[in-house]
Short mmCIF file of C-alpha atoms in Angstrom, two decimals:
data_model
loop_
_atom_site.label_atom_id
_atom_site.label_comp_id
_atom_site.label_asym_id
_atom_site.label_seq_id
_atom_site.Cartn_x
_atom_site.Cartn_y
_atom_site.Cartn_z
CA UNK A 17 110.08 123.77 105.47
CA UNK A 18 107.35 125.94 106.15
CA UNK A 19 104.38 126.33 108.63
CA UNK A 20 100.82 127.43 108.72
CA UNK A 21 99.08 128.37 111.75
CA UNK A 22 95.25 129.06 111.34
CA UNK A 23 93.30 130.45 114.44
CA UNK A 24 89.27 130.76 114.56
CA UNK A 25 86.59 130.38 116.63
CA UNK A 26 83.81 127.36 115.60
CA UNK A 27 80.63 127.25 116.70
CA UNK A 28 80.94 123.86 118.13
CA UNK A 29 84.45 121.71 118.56
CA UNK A 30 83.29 118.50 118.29
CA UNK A 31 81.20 119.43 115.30
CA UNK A 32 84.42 120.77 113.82
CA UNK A 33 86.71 118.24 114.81
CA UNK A 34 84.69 115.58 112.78
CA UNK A 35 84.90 117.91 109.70
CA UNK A 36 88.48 118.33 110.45
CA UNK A 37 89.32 114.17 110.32
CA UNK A 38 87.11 113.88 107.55
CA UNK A 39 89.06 116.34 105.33
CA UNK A 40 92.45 114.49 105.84
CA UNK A 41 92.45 113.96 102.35
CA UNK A 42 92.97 117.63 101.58
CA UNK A 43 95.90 117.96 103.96
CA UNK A 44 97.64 114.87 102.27
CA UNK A 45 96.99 116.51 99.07
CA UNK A 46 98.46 119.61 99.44
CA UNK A 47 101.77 118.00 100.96
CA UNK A 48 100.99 119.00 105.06
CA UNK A 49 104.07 116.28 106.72
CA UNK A 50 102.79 117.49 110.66
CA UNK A 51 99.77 118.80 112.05
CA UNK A 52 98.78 120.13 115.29
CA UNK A 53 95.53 120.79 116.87
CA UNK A 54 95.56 123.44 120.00
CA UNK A 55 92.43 125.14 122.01
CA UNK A 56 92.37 128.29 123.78
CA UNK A 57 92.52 127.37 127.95
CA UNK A 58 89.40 129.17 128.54
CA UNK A 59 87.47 129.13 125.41
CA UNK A 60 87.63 125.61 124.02
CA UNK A 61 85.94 127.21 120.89
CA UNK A 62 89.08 129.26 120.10
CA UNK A 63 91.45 126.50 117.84
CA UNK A 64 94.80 126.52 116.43
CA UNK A 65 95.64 124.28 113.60
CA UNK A 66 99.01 124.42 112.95
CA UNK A 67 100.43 122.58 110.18
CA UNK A 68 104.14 121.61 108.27
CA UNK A 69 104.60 121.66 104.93
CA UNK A 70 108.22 121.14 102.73
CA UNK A 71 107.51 124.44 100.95
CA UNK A 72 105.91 127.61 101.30
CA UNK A 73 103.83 127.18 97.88
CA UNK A 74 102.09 124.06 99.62
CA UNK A 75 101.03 125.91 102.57
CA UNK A 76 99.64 128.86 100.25
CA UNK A 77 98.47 126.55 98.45
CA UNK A 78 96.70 124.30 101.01
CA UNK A 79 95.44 128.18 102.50
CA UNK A 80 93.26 128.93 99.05
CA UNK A 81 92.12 125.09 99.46
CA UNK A 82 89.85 125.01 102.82
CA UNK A 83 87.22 127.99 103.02
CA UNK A 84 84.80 126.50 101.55
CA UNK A 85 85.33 123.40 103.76
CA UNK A 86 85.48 125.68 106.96
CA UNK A 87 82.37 127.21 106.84
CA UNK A 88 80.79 123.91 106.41
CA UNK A 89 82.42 122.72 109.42
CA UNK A 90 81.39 125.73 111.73
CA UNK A 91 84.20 128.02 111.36
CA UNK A 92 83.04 131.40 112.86
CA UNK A 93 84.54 134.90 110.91
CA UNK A 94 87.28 135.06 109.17
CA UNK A 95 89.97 133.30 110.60
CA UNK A 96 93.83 134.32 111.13
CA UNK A 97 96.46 132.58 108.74
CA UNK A 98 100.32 133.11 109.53
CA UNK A 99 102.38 131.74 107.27
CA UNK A 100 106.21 131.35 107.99
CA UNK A 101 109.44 129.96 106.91
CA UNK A 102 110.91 127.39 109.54
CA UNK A 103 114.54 128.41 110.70
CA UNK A 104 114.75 125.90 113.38
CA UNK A 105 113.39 123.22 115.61
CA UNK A 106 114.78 121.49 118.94
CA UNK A 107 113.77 118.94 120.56
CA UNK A 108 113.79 118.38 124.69
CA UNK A 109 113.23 115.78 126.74
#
């Protein structure tokens, strides 16, 4: 499995967060199985979207896929991408 974590800043979250639901189509497309959403404790601007995939192609893949979408949806800069090849998860209770 792999995973792609995407940090930027928006201009707005709810303005983004409606962009984000509406463009579940895109994840299903390109094969995401999990998806997280995360904001920055003092800047609730500042979002992580992290996201599972069962290959590394689909989260490159997936990666050349939402630009376009994000500046639409109020995506501020360039944001970080960090790709990476899942060696283990644990659960606790």
């Amino acid at each position: 499995m792999a995973t792609l974590i995407i940090r930027h800043k928006v201009e707005d979250y709810k303005r983004w967060k409606r962009g984000y639901d509406e463009a579940d189509w895109l994840r299903k497309q390109h094969g995401i199985i999990y998806a997280s959403l995360h904001r920055e404790e003092s800047d609730p601007n500042d979002v992580n979207a992290v996201h599972e995939f069962k290959n590394m192609k689909g989260a490159h893949d997936f990666a050349k896929a939402v630009p376009s979408l994000m500046e639409k949806i109020g995506v501020i800069g360039k944001p970080e991408l960090w790709f990476s090849e899942d060696v283990e998860h644990s659960t606790y209770s």
